[in-house]
Coordinates of C-alpha atoms in Angstrom, one line a residue:
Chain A
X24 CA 44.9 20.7 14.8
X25 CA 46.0 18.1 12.3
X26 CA 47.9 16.1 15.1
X27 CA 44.9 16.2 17.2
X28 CA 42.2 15.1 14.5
X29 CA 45.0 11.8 14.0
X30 CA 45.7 11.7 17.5
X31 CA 41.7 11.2 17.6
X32 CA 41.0 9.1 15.4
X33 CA 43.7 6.6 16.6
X34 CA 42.1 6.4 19.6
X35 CA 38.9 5.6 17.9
X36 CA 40.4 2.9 16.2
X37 CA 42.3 1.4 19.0
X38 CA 39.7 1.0 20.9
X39 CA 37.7 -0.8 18.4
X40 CA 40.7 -3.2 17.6
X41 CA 41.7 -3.2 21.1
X42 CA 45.1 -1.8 20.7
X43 CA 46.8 0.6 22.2
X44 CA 46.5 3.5 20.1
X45 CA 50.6 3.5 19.2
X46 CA 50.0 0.8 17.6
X47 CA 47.7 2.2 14.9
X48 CA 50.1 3.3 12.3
X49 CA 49.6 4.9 9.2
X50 CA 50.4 2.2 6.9
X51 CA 48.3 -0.3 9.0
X52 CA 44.8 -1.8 6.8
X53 CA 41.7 -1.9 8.8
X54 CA 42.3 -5.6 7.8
X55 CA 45.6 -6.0 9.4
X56 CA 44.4 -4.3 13.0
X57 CA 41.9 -7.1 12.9
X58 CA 38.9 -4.7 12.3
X59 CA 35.7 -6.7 10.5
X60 CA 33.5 -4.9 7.8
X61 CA 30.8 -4.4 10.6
X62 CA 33.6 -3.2 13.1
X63 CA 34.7 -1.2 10.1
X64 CA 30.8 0.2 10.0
X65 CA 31.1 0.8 13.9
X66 CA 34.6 3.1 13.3
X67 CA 32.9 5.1 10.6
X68 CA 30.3 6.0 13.0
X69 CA 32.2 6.8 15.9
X70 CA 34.2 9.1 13.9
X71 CA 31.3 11.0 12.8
X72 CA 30.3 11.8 15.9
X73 CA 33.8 12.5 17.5
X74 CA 33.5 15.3 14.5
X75 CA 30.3 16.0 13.7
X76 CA 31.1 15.5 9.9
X77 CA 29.0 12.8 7.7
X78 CA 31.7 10.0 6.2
X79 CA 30.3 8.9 2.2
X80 CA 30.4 5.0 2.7
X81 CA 28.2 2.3 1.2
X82 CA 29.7 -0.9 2.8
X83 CA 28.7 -2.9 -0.5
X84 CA 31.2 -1.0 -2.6
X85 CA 34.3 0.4 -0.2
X86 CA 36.3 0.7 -3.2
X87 CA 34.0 3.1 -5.1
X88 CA 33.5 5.7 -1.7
X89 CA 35.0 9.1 -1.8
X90 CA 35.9 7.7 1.8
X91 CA 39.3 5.9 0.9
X92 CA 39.6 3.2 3.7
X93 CA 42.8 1.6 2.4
X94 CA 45.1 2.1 5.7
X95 CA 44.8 4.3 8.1
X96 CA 46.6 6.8 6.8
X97 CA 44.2 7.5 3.7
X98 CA 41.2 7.3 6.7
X99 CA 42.9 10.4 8.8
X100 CA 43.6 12.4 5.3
X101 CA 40.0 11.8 4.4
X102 CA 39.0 12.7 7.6
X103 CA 41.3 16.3 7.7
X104 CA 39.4 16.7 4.1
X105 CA 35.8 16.4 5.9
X106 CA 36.8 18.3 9.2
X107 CA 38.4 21.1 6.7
X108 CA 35.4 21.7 4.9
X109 CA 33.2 21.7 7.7
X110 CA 34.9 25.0 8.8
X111 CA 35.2 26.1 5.7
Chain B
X23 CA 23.5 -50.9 19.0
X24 CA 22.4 -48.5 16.4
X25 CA 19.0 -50.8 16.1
X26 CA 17.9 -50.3 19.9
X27 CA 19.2 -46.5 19.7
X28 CA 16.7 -46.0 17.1
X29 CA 14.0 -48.2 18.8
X30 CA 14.8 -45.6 21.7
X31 CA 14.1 -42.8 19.0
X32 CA 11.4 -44.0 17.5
X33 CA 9.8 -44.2 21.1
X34 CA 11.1 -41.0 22.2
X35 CA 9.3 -39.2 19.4
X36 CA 6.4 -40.9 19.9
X37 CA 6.0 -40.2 23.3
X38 CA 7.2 -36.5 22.4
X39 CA 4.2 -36.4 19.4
X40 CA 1.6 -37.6 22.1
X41 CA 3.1 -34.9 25.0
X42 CA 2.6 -32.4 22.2
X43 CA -1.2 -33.7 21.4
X44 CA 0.1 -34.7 18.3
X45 CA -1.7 -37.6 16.6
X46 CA 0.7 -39.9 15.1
X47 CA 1.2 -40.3 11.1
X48 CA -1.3 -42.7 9.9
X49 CA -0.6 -45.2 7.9
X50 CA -1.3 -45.1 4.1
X51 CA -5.0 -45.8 3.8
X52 CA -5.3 -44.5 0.0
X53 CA -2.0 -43.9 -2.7
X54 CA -1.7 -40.3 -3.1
X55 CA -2.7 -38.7 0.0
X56 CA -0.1 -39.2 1.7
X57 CA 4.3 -39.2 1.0
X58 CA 6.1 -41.9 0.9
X59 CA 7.1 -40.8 4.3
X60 CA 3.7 -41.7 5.6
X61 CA 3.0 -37.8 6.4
X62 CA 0.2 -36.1 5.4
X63 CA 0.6 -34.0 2.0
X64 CA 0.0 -30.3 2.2
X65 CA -1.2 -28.1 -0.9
X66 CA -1.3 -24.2 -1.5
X67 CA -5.5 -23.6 -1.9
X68 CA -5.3 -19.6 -1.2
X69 CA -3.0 -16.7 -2.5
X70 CA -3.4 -13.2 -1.4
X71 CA -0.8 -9.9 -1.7
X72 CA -0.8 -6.4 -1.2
X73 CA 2.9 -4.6 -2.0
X74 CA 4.9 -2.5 -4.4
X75 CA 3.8 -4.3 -7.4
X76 CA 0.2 -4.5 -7.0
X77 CA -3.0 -4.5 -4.3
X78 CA -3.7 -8.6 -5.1
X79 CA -1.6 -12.0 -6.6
X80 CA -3.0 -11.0 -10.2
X81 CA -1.4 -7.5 -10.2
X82 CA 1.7 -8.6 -8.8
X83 CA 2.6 -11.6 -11.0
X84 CA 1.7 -9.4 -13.9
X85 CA 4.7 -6.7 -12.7
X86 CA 7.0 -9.9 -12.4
X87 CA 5.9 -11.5 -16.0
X88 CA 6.7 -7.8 -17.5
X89 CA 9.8 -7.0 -15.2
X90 CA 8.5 -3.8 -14.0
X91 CA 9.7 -2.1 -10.5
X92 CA 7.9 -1.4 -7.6
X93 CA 10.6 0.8 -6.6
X94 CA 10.3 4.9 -6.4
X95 CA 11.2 8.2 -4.3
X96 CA 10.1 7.5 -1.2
X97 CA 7.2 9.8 0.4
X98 CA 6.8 10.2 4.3
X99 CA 7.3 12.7 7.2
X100 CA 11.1 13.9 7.3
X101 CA 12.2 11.8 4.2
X102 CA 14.3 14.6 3.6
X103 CA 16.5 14.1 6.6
X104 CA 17.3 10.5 5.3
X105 CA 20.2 9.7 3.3
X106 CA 18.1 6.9 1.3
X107 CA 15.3 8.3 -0.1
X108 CA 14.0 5.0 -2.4
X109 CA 12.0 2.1 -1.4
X110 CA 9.4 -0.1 -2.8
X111 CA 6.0 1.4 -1.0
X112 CA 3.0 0.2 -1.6
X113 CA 1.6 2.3 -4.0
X114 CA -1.9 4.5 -4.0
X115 CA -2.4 3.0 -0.7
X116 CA -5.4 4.7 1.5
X117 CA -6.8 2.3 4.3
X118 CA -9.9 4.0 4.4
X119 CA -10.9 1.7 1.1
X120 CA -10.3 -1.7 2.9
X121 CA -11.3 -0.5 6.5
X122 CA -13.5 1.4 8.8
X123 CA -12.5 4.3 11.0
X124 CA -12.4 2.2 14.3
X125 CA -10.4 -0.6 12.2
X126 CA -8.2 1.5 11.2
X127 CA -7.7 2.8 15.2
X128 CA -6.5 -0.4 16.1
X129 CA -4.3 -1.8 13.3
X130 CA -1.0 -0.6 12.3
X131 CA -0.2 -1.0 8.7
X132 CA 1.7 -4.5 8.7
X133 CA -1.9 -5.8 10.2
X134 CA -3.7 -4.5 7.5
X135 CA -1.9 -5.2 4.6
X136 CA -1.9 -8.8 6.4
X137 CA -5.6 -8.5 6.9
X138 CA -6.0 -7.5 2.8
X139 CA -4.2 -10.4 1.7
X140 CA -5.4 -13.2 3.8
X141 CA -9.1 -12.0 2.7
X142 CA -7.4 -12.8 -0.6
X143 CA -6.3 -16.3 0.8
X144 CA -9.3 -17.5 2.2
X145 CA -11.5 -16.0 -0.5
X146 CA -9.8 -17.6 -3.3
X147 CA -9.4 -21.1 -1.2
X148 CA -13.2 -21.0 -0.3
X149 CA -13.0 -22.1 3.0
X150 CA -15.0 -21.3 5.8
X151 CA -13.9 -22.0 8.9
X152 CA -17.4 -22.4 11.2
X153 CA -17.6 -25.3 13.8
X154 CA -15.0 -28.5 13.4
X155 CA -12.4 -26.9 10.8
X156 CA -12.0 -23.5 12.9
X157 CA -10.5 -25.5 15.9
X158 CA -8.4 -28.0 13.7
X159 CA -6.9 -24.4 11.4
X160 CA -4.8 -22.0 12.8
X161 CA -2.1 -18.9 11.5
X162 CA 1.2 -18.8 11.6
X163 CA 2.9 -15.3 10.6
X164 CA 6.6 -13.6 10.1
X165 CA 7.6 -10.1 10.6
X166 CA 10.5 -8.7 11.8
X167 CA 9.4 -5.2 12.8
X168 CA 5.3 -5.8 13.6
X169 CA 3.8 -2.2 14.5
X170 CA 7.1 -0.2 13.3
X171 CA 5.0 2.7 12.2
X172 CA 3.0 3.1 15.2
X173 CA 6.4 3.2 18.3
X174 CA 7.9 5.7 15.3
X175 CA 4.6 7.7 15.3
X176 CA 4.1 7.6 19.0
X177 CA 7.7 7.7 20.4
X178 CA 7.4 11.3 18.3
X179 CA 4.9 12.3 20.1
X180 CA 6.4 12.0 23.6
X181 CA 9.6 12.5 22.5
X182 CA 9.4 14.8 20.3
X183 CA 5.7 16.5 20.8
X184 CA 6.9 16.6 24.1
X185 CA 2.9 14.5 24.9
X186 CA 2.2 12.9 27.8
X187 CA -0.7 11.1 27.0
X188 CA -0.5 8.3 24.0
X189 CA -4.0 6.5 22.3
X190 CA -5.3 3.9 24.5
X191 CA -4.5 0.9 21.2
X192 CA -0.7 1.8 21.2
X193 CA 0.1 -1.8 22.6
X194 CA -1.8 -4.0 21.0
X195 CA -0.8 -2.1 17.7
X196 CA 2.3 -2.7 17.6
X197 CA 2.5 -5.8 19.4
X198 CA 4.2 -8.5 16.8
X199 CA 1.4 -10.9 17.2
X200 CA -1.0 -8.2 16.4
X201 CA -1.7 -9.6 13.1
X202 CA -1.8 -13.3 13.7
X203 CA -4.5 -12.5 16.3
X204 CA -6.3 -10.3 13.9
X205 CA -6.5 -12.5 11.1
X206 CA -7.9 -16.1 14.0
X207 CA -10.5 -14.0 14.6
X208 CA -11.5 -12.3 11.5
X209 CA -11.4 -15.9 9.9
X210 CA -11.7 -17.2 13.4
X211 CA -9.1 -19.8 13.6
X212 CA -8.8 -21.5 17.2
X213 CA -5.7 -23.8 16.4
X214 CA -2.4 -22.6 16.6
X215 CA -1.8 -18.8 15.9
X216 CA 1.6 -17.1 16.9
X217 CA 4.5 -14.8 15.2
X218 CA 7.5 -15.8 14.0
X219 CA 10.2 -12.9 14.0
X220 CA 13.6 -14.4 12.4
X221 CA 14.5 -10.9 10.2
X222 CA 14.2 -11.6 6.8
X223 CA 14.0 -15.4 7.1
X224 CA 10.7 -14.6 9.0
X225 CA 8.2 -15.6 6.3
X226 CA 9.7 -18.5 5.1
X227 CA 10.2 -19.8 9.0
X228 CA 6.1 -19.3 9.3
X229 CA 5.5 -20.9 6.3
X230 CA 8.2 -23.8 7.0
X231 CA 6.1 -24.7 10.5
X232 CA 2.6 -23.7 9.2
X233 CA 3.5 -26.6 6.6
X234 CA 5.0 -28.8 9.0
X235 CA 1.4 -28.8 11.5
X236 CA -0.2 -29.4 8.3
X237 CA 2.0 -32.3 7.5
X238 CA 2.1 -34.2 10.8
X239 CA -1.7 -33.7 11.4
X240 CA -1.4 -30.9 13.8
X241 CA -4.0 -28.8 12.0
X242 CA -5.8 -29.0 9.0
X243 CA -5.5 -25.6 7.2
X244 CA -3.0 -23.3 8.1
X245 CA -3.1 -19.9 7.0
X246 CA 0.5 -18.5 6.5
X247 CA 3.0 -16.1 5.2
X248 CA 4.0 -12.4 6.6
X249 CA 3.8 -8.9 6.6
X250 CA 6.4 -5.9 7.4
X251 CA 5.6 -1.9 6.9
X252 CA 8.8 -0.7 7.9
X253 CA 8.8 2.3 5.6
X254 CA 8.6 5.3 7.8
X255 CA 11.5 7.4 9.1
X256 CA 12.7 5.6 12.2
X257 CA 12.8 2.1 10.2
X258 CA 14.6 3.9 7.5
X259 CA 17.0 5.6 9.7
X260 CA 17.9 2.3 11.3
X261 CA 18.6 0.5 8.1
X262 CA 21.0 3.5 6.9
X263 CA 23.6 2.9 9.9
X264 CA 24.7 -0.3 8.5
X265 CA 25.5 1.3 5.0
X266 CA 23.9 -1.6 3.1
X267 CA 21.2 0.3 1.4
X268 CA 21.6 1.3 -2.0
X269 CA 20.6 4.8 -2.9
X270 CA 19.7 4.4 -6.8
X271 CA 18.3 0.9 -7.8
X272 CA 18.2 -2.7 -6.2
X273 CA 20.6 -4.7 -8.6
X274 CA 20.6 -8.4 -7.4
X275 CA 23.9 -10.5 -8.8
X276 CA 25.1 -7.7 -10.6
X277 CA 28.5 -6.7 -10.5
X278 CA 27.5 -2.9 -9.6
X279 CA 25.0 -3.7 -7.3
X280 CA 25.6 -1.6 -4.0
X281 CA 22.9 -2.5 -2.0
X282 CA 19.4 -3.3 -1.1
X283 CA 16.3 -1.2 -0.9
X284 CA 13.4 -1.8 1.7
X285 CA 9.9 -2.7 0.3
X286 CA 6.4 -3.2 2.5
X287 CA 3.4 -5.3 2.4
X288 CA 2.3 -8.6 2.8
X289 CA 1.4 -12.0 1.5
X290 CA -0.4 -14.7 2.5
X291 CA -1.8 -18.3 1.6
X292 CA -3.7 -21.0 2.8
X293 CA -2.1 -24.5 3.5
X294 CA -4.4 -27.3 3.8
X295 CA -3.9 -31.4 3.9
X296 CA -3.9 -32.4 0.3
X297 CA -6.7 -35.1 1.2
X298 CA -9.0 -32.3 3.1
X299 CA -8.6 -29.9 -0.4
X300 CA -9.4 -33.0 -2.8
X301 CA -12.3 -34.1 -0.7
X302 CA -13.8 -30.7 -1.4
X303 CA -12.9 -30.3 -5.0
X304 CA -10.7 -27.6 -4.4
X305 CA -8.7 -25.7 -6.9
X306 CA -4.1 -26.7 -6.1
X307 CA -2.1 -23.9 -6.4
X308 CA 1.1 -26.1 -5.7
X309 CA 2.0 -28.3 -3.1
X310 CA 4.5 -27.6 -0.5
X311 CA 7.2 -30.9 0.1
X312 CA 9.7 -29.3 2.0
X313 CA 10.9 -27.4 4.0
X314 CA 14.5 -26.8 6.1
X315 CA 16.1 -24.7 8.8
X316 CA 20.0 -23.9 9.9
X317 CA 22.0 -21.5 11.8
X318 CA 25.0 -20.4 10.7
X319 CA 25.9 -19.9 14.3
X320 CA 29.0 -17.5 13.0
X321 CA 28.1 -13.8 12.5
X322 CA 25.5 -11.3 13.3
X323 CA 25.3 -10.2 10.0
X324 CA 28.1 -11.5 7.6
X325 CA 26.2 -15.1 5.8
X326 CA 28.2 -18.3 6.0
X327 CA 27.7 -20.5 2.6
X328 CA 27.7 -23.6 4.5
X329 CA 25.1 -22.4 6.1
X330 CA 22.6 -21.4 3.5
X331 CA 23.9 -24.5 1.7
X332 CA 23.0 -26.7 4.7
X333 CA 19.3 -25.1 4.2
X334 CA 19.3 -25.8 0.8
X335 CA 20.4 -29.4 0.9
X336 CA 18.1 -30.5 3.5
X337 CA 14.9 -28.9 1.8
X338 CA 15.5 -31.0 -1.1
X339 CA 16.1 -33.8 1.4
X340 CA 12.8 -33.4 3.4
X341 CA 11.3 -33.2 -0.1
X342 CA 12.1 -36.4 -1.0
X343 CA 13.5 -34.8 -4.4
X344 CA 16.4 -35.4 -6.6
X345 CA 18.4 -31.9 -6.6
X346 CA 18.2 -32.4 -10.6
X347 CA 14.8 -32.2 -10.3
X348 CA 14.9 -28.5 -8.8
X349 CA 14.6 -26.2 -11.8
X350 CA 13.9 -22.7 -10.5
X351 CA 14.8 -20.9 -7.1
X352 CA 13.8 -17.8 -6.1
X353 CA 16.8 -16.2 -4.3
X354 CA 17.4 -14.6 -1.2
X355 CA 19.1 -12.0 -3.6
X356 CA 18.9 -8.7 -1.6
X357 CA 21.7 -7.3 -3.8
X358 CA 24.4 -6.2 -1.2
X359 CA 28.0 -7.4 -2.2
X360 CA 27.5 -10.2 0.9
X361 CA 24.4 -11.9 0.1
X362 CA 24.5 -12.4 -3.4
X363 CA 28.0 -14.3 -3.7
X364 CA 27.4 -16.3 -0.5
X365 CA 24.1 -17.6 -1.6
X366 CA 25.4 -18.1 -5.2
X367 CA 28.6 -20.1 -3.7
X368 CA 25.9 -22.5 -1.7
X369 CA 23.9 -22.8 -4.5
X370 CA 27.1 -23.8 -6.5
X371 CA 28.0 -26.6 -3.5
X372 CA 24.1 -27.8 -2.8
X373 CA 23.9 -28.9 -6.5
X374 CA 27.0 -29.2 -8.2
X375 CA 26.8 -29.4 -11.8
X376 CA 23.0 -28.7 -12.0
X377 CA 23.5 -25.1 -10.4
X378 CA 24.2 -24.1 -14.1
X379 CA 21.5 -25.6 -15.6
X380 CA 18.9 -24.2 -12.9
X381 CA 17.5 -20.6 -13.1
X382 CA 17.7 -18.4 -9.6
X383 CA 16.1 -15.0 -9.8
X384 CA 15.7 -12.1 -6.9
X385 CA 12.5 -10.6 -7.4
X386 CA 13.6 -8.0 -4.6
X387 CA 15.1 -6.2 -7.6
X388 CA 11.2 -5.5 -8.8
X389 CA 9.2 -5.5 -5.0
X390 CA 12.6 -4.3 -2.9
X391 CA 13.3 -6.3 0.1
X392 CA 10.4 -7.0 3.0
X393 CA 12.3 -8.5 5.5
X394 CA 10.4 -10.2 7.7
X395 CA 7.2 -10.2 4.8
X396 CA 9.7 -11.5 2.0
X397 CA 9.7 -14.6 1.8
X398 CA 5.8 -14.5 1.4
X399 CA 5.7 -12.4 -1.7
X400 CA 8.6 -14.3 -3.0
X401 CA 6.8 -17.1 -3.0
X402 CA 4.0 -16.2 -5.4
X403 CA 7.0 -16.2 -7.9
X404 CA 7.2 -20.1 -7.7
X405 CA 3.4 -20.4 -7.9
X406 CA 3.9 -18.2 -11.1
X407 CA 6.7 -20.4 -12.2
X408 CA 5.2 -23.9 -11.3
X409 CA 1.7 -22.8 -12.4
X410 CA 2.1 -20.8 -15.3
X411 CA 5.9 -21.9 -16.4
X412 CA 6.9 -18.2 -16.4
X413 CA 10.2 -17.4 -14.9
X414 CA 10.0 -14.0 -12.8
X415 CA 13.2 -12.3 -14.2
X416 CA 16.0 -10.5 -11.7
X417 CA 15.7 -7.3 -13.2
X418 CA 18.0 -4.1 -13.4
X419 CA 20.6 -6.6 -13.9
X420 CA 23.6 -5.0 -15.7
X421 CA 26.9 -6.4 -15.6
X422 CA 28.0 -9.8 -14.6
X423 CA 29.6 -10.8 -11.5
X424 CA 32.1 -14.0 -11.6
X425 CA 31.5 -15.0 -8.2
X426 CA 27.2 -14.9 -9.2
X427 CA 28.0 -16.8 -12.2
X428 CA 24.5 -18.5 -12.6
X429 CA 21.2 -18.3 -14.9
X430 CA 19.8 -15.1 -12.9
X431 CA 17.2 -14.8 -15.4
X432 CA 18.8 -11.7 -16.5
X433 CA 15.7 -8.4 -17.1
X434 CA 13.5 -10.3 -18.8
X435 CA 10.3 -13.1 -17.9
X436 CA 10.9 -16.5 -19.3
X437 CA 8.7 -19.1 -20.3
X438 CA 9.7 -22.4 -18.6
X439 CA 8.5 -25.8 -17.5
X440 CA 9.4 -26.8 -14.0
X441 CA 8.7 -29.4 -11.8
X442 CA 10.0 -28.2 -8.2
X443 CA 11.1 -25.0 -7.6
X444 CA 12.9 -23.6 -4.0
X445 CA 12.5 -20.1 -1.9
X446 CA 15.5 -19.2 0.1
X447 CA 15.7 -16.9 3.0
X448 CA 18.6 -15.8 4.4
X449 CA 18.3 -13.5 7.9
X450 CA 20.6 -11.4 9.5
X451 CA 21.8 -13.5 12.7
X452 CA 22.9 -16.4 10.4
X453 CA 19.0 -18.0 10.3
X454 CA 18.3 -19.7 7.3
X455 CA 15.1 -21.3 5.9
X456 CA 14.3 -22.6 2.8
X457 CA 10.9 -24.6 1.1
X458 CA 10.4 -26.7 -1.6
X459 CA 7.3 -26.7 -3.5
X460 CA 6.2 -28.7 -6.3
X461 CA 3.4 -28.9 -9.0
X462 CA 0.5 -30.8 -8.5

């Protein structure tokens, strides 16, 4: 489940950075895979609707969201978080 | 070489101004009716307003002399379902006061609020535009959505409502033009009437070219400004998926600021060659000197400083002014973490050391942003400042911001005397436009 929700979201992400989703690693920023605060905007999206889960992010103050957006390693756990209390 | 390249200039322009069925400048027959640049002046003889603040100019200036906000919960079908639930609405609003049942059938709600303040305009101006001065005036208008409210309402109804059948009136509702042709032939104005649509910089890109027909003889009076009513839930819904939109207040230069917060209505005002308003005794508002465009040519949505700066710099330019002389601007300020900086940086570069002696206040923080009808309602807050030397203040203003580090007129209304004063607009799509105006 967990692989598949990282699995996921890697292809998300590689697709918006035009990568090949291998090369989305954990410790990578959204900065450093070349992804742009409106591409950032566009990832967001797309992973609420791979989901079905609704992401808490204000774009004017990234720092302050429950959403932590520093690599993408904080993105998947935050993600697992949401998914997980969806079921729940 | 440069001389015959500007002989070839000068006669390029001139054969472009008589293609156009422009009459060229003329030259100075009295001092003071025209600039120094041989054009024709053009003064503000008409106000008129309907948004968050108040239903006329009177209202609204008194909401920015005391600070207050315009901004509440909002209230319309399936707010609920929205994530942002505040905007600046225009308050105890009910058409059937201002218009009749048939009226009402045919315009959408950016046309009337543009209707209810251009009656304002004219009536205050005193114009009437019967015979000659109908076919020399014309109306130039900005709005980035047009008829939002009726494709939300009627894309419902056959999307939703499953209806096959919508009201006869749904095109020329919502049609963008809708209330530039409502307003030439309520006031019927047979010059040149059209629709500007440049997102938030829409207003202040009407207003730039209704000033410039003015100015090069083109028309005589030009009725101007803009109108949006984008505060229903489709317009809302669209604004959410860009997570720009604050939730709680619209805090302009602020360091906490997280956003901005939609606002609707209109505002409108009546240009007309200096010489034409002081042949009839009329009453100046202000006069309008300048006025500049620029493209940022960059990103959709992220502003470029150079850009805005670029705008800045050559409205002071086509002015004729001294940036020194520029003591008040009313800020594009929509208080998203973007904006604010970017204009305060080209601020910062367009007047070096006077950018901290100038004031710059967003009155967005009191009337909430109305993209493409903005820049309109903005401007009252130079008249205010240039007529009555009161400051409109940027209010919920909390805590400072080092990269906004200018006199934001911080909460409160300040008494002032200024001489020239500058509106920015800043659109999504890197369009920039910025005027000048001074006191007469």
């Amino acid at each position: 489940m967990t692989d598949d929700i990282k699995s996921r979201i890697r292809a998300i992400i590689a697709e918006q950075a035009m990568l090949e989703p291998d090369q989305v690693t954990d410790d990578a920023t959204p900065e450093e895979l070349g992804i742009d605060s409106l591409g950032l905007v566009e990832s967001i999206f797309a992973i609420e609707e791979e989901f079905d889960i609704s992401i808490p992010f204000n774009a004017n103050e990234p720092e302050k969201s429950e959403f932590d957006i520093s690599n993408m390693g904080t993105i998947i756990a935050a993600v697992e978080r949401l998914v997980a209390q969806k079921a729940a | 070489m440069s001389g015959k390249k500007s002989e070839k200039a000068a006669r390029a322009s001139k054969e472009a101004r008589i293609d156009a069925g422009v009459a060229a400048p003329k030259v100075a027959t009295s001092a003071g009716e025209l600039r120094r640049d041989g054009l024709r002046r053009v003064v503000i003889t008409g106000a008129g307003t309907i948004n968050a603040l108040g239903h006329d100019v009177k209202t609204t200036m008194e909401a920015y002399r005391e600070g207050r906000c315009g901004i509440t919960q909002l209230e319309f079908r399936d707010v609920e379902r929205l994530s942002i639930q505040i905007g600046a609405q225009v308050h105890n609003w009910s058409p059937e006061t201002y218009f009749n049942r048939q009226q009402i059938l045919l315009y959408d709600k950016f046309t009337q609020f543009t209707l209810l303040a251009a009656k304002q305009a004219v009536e205050q101006s005193g114009l009437h535009f019967e015979g000659a001065l109908g076919l020399r005036s014309g109306v130039i208008l900005g709005t980035a959505g047009g008829g939002l409210n009726t494709w939300d309402e009627n894309y419902r109804a056959v999307y939703e409502e499953g209806k096959n059948r919508v009201h006869p009136f749904v095109v020329p509702k919502l049609m963008n033009n809708a209330a530039a042709s409502h307003v030439s032939m309520e006031f019927g104005l047979r010059g040149p009437a059209f629709t500007v649509a440049t997102a938030c910089a829409s207003s202040n890109h009407a207003m730039g070219l209704a000033f410039q027909m003015v100015r090069s003889g083109a028309a005589e009076v030009m009725l101007s400004g803009g109108s949006e009513a984008m505060l229903c839930f489709g317009g809302v819904k669209a604004w959410e998926g860009l997570r720009v939109m604050s939730k709680d207040a619209c805090r302009p230069f602020s360091a906490n600021r997280n956003g901005m917060v939609q606002g609707e209505g209109a505002g409108v005002f009546v240009f007309e060659s200096y010489e034409h308003a002081k042949a009839r005794g009329a009453e100046i508002l202000a006069e309008v000197v300048g006025f500049a465009m620029s493209s940022d040519a960059q990103d959709i949505v992220m502003p470029s400083a150079q850009g805005a700066e670029r705008a800045i710099s050559g409205a002071i330019a086509d002015a004729g002014l001294n940036p020194e002389q520029v003591g008040y601007i009313n800020a594009h300020g929509t208080g998203t973490a973007a904006n604010d900086k970017t204009e305060c940086a080209a601020v910062a570069r367009a007047f070096g050391h006077h950018a901290d002696r100038l004031m710059i206040s967003s009155t967005k923080s009191m009337h909430g942003h109305l993209i493409g009808g903005t820049g309109a309602v903005e401007l009252l807050a130079c008249i205010m400042a240039l007529r009555d030397g009161v400051i409109a203040p940027t209010i919920n203003y909390q805590e400072p911001d080092p990269e906004c580090a200018l006199d934001v007129v911080p909460n409160e209304a300040r008494e002032a005397t200024v001489d020239a004063v500058l509106s920015n607009a800043f659109a999504f799509g890197g369009l920039n436009a910025v005027i000048a105006l001074r006191r007469v």
